Every structure is written in C-alpha cells, then in structure tokens.
mmCIF file of C-alpha atoms in Angstrom:
data_model
loop_
_atom_site.group_PDB
_atom_site.id
_atom_site.type_symbol
_atom_site.label_atom_id
_atom_site.label_comp_id
_atom_site.label_asym_id
_atom_site.label_seq_id
_atom_site.Cartn_x
_atom_site.Cartn_y
_atom_site.Cartn_z
ATOM 1 C CA MET A 1 -15.912 13.767 -22.173
ATOM 2 C CA GLY A 2 -17.567 13.227 -18.820
ATOM 3 C CA LYS A 3 -21.008 12.022 -19.904
ATOM 4 C CA ALA A 4 -22.518 9.527 -22.311
ATOM 5 C CA VAL A 5 -23.992 11.283 -25.320
ATOM 6 C CA PRO A 6 -27.396 9.942 -26.382
ATOM 7 C CA ILE A 7 -27.575 8.910 -30.034
ATOM 8 C CA THR A 8 -31.092 9.383 -31.396
ATOM 9 C CA GLU A 9 -30.446 9.562 -35.140
ATOM 10 C CA GLU A 10 -28.844 7.073 -37.496
ATOM 11 C CA LYS A 11 -26.554 9.719 -39.009
ATOM 12 C CA ASP A 12 -25.049 10.404 -35.571
ATOM 13 C CA PHE A 13 -24.389 6.699 -35.065
ATOM 14 C CA ARG A 14 -22.690 6.446 -38.470
ATOM 15 C CA ALA A 15 -20.586 9.523 -37.693
ATOM 16 C CA ILE A 16 -18.859 7.606 -34.885
ATOM 17 C CA PHE A 17 -17.346 5.318 -37.504
ATOM 18 C CA SER A 18 -16.695 7.820 -40.280
ATOM 19 C CA SER A 19 -14.867 10.162 -37.906
ATOM 20 C CA LYS A 20 -12.486 7.325 -36.949
ATOM 21 C CA GLU A 21 -12.860 8.207 -33.276
ATOM 22 C CA ASN A 22 -12.506 5.919 -30.285
ATOM 23 C CA ALA A 23 -15.821 5.228 -28.616
ATOM 24 C CA ILE A 24 -17.673 3.068 -26.146
ATOM 25 C CA ILE A 25 -21.258 2.522 -27.284
ATOM 26 C CA TYR A 26 -23.849 1.434 -24.738
ATOM 27 C CA PHE A 27 -26.972 -0.282 -26.057
ATOM 28 C CA THR A 28 -29.758 0.115 -23.505
ATOM 29 C CA ALA A 29 -33.481 0.694 -22.968
ATOM 30 C CA THR A 30 -35.419 2.728 -20.425
ATOM 31 C CA TRP A 31 -37.509 -0.334 -19.494
ATOM 32 C CA CYS A 32 -34.478 -2.633 -18.989
ATOM 33 C CA GLY A 33 -33.979 -3.528 -15.319
ATOM 34 C CA PRO A 34 -30.419 -4.888 -15.746
ATOM 35 C CA CYS A 35 -29.487 -1.716 -17.671
ATOM 36 C CA LYS A 36 -30.553 0.363 -14.682
ATOM 37 C CA MET A 37 -28.085 -1.612 -12.550
ATOM 38 C CA VAL A 38 -25.100 -0.889 -14.804
ATOM 39 C CA SER A 39 -25.974 2.630 -16.047
ATOM 40 C CA PRO A 40 -24.529 4.492 -13.026
ATOM 41 C CA GLN A 41 -21.179 2.724 -13.487
ATOM 42 C CA PHE A 42 -21.150 3.538 -17.200
ATOM 43 C CA GLY A 43 -21.667 7.203 -16.334
ATOM 44 C CA LYS A 44 -18.761 7.139 -13.868
ATOM 45 C CA LEU A 45 -16.494 5.440 -16.390
ATOM 46 C CA SER A 46 -17.048 8.226 -18.894
ATOM 47 C CA ASN A 47 -15.140 10.455 -16.466
ATOM 48 C CA LEU A 48 -12.260 7.996 -16.003
ATOM 49 C CA ASN A 49 -11.278 7.158 -19.576
ATOM 50 C CA SER A 50 -10.499 10.190 -21.704
ATOM 51 C CA LYS A 51 -9.269 8.021 -24.607
ATOM 52 C CA PHE A 52 -12.855 7.216 -25.561
ATOM 53 C CA LYS A 53 -16.042 9.136 -26.189
ATOM 54 C CA PHE A 54 -19.069 7.536 -24.565
ATOM 55 C CA TYR A 55 -22.399 7.110 -26.336
ATOM 56 C CA LYS A 56 -25.678 5.408 -25.543
ATOM 57 C CA LEU A 57 -28.455 4.171 -27.784
ATOM 58 C CA ASP A 58 -31.964 3.406 -26.599
ATOM 59 C CA ASN A 59 -33.691 0.354 -28.057
ATOM 60 C CA ASP A 60 -37.006 2.166 -28.437
ATOM 61 C CA GLU A 61 -35.439 5.000 -30.459
ATOM 62 C CA MET A 62 -32.822 3.106 -32.474
ATOM 63 C CA LEU A 63 -34.284 -0.368 -33.073
ATOM 64 C CA ASP A 64 -32.973 -0.555 -36.656
ATOM 65 C CA ILE A 65 -29.407 0.065 -35.432
ATOM 66 C CA PHE A 66 -29.829 -2.576 -32.717
ATOM 67 C CA ARG A 67 -30.875 -5.061 -35.402
ATOM 68 C CA GLU A 68 -28.067 -4.037 -37.750
ATOM 69 C CA CYS A 69 -25.524 -4.500 -34.944
ATOM 70 C CA LYS A 70 -27.127 -7.843 -34.008
ATOM 71 C CA VAL A 71 -27.803 -6.674 -30.455
ATOM 72 C CA THR A 72 -30.359 -9.130 -29.089
ATOM 73 C CA SER A 73 -29.711 -8.737 -25.348
ATOM 74 C CA ILE A 74 -29.015 -5.681 -23.237
ATOM 75 C CA PRO A 75 -27.110 -4.076 -21.614
ATOM 76 C CA TYR A 76 -24.633 -4.477 -24.461
ATOM 77 C CA PHE A 77 -21.455 -2.529 -25.169
ATOM 78 C CA LYS A 78 -19.227 -2.086 -28.210
ATOM 79 C CA LYS A 79 -15.705 -0.670 -28.195
ATOM 80 C CA VAL A 80 -14.708 1.294 -31.297
ATOM 81 C CA VAL A 81 -11.081 2.197 -32.061
ATOM 82 C CA ALA A 82 -10.250 4.382 -35.057
ATOM 83 C CA GLY A 83 -13.739 3.841 -36.429
ATOM 84 C CA GLU A 84 -13.664 0.026 -36.196
ATOM 85 C CA ILE A 85 -15.449 -2.212 -33.684
ATOM 86 C CA VAL A 86 -12.693 -4.058 -31.819
ATOM 87 C CA ASP A 87 -14.578 -5.638 -28.920
ATOM 88 C CA ASP A 88 -17.999 -6.104 -27.432
ATOM 89 C CA LEU A 89 -19.445 -7.051 -24.066
ATOM 90 C CA LEU A 90 -22.748 -8.237 -22.632
ATOM 91 C CA THR A 91 -22.801 -7.756 -18.853
ATOM 92 C CA VAL A 92 -24.786 -6.459 -15.909
ATOM 93 C CA ASP A 93 -21.754 -6.601 -13.605
ATOM 94 C CA PRO A 94 -20.341 -3.106 -12.936
ATOM 95 C CA ASP A 95 -16.882 -4.527 -12.113
ATOM 96 C CA ILE A 96 -16.658 -6.475 -15.369
ATOM 97 C CA LEU A 97 -17.758 -3.362 -17.253
ATOM 98 C CA SER A 98 -15.133 -1.241 -15.474
ATOM 99 C CA ASN A 99 -12.325 -3.665 -16.255
ATOM 100 C CA TRP A 100 -13.399 -3.900 -19.897
ATOM 101 C CA VAL A 101 -13.651 -0.125 -20.412
ATOM 102 C CA LEU A 102 -10.388 0.671 -18.633
ATOM 103 C CA LYS A 103 -8.230 -2.071 -20.191
ATOM 104 C CA GLU A 104 -5.822 -0.955 -22.863
#
C-alpha cells in the first residue's frame, strides 16, 4: 500500500473488519508527543509489509471508536487478520514496532 490511510468515519473503520482484510491500525493523536516519535517508522513500515493495509485513526476525530476499542493510551496498534483482531501493541519504540509489524 505504501502509506497509512486515515480513517475519519466509523463506516470506514467497520469496513476493515467486514472486508476480512489484513490490517495494521494505528491509534494516534496530533497532540501526542510519543506518537510523533513513532509515526515516521509506521510510515516506513507501510512500504515494507505488503501483506497488510495500514490505517490510522486520530483520537480527536474518532473518540467513540477509541472508547469502543478500549484504547486508553497512545500510540496504540492493532493487528487485524481476516477481519479479526489478533494482536495489539502499546509502544513508542520504533524497533519494537518494526519487529511486531514484520513478524509473521
């Protein structure tokens, strides 16, 4: 895919699961300092792993989804395989994020 697609509407978030696709979802916020540290690495990873589509959700635009997904700290990531959440990660470490995204 090459770039994280911003999700700004609930229907687009739900489509990730109904389409049964593989995805990495990044929960972030423009005001989040730690998110700014890990965002460049997330962008690079979207070019390295073609098995997943990469999405990002901003806390200020998608607060209801953050609450529904029980995301209370950011940056937070969820891995979706065939429409099901299979793993999640809370980290500001670019190396930990890389290993998590690239592991099979």
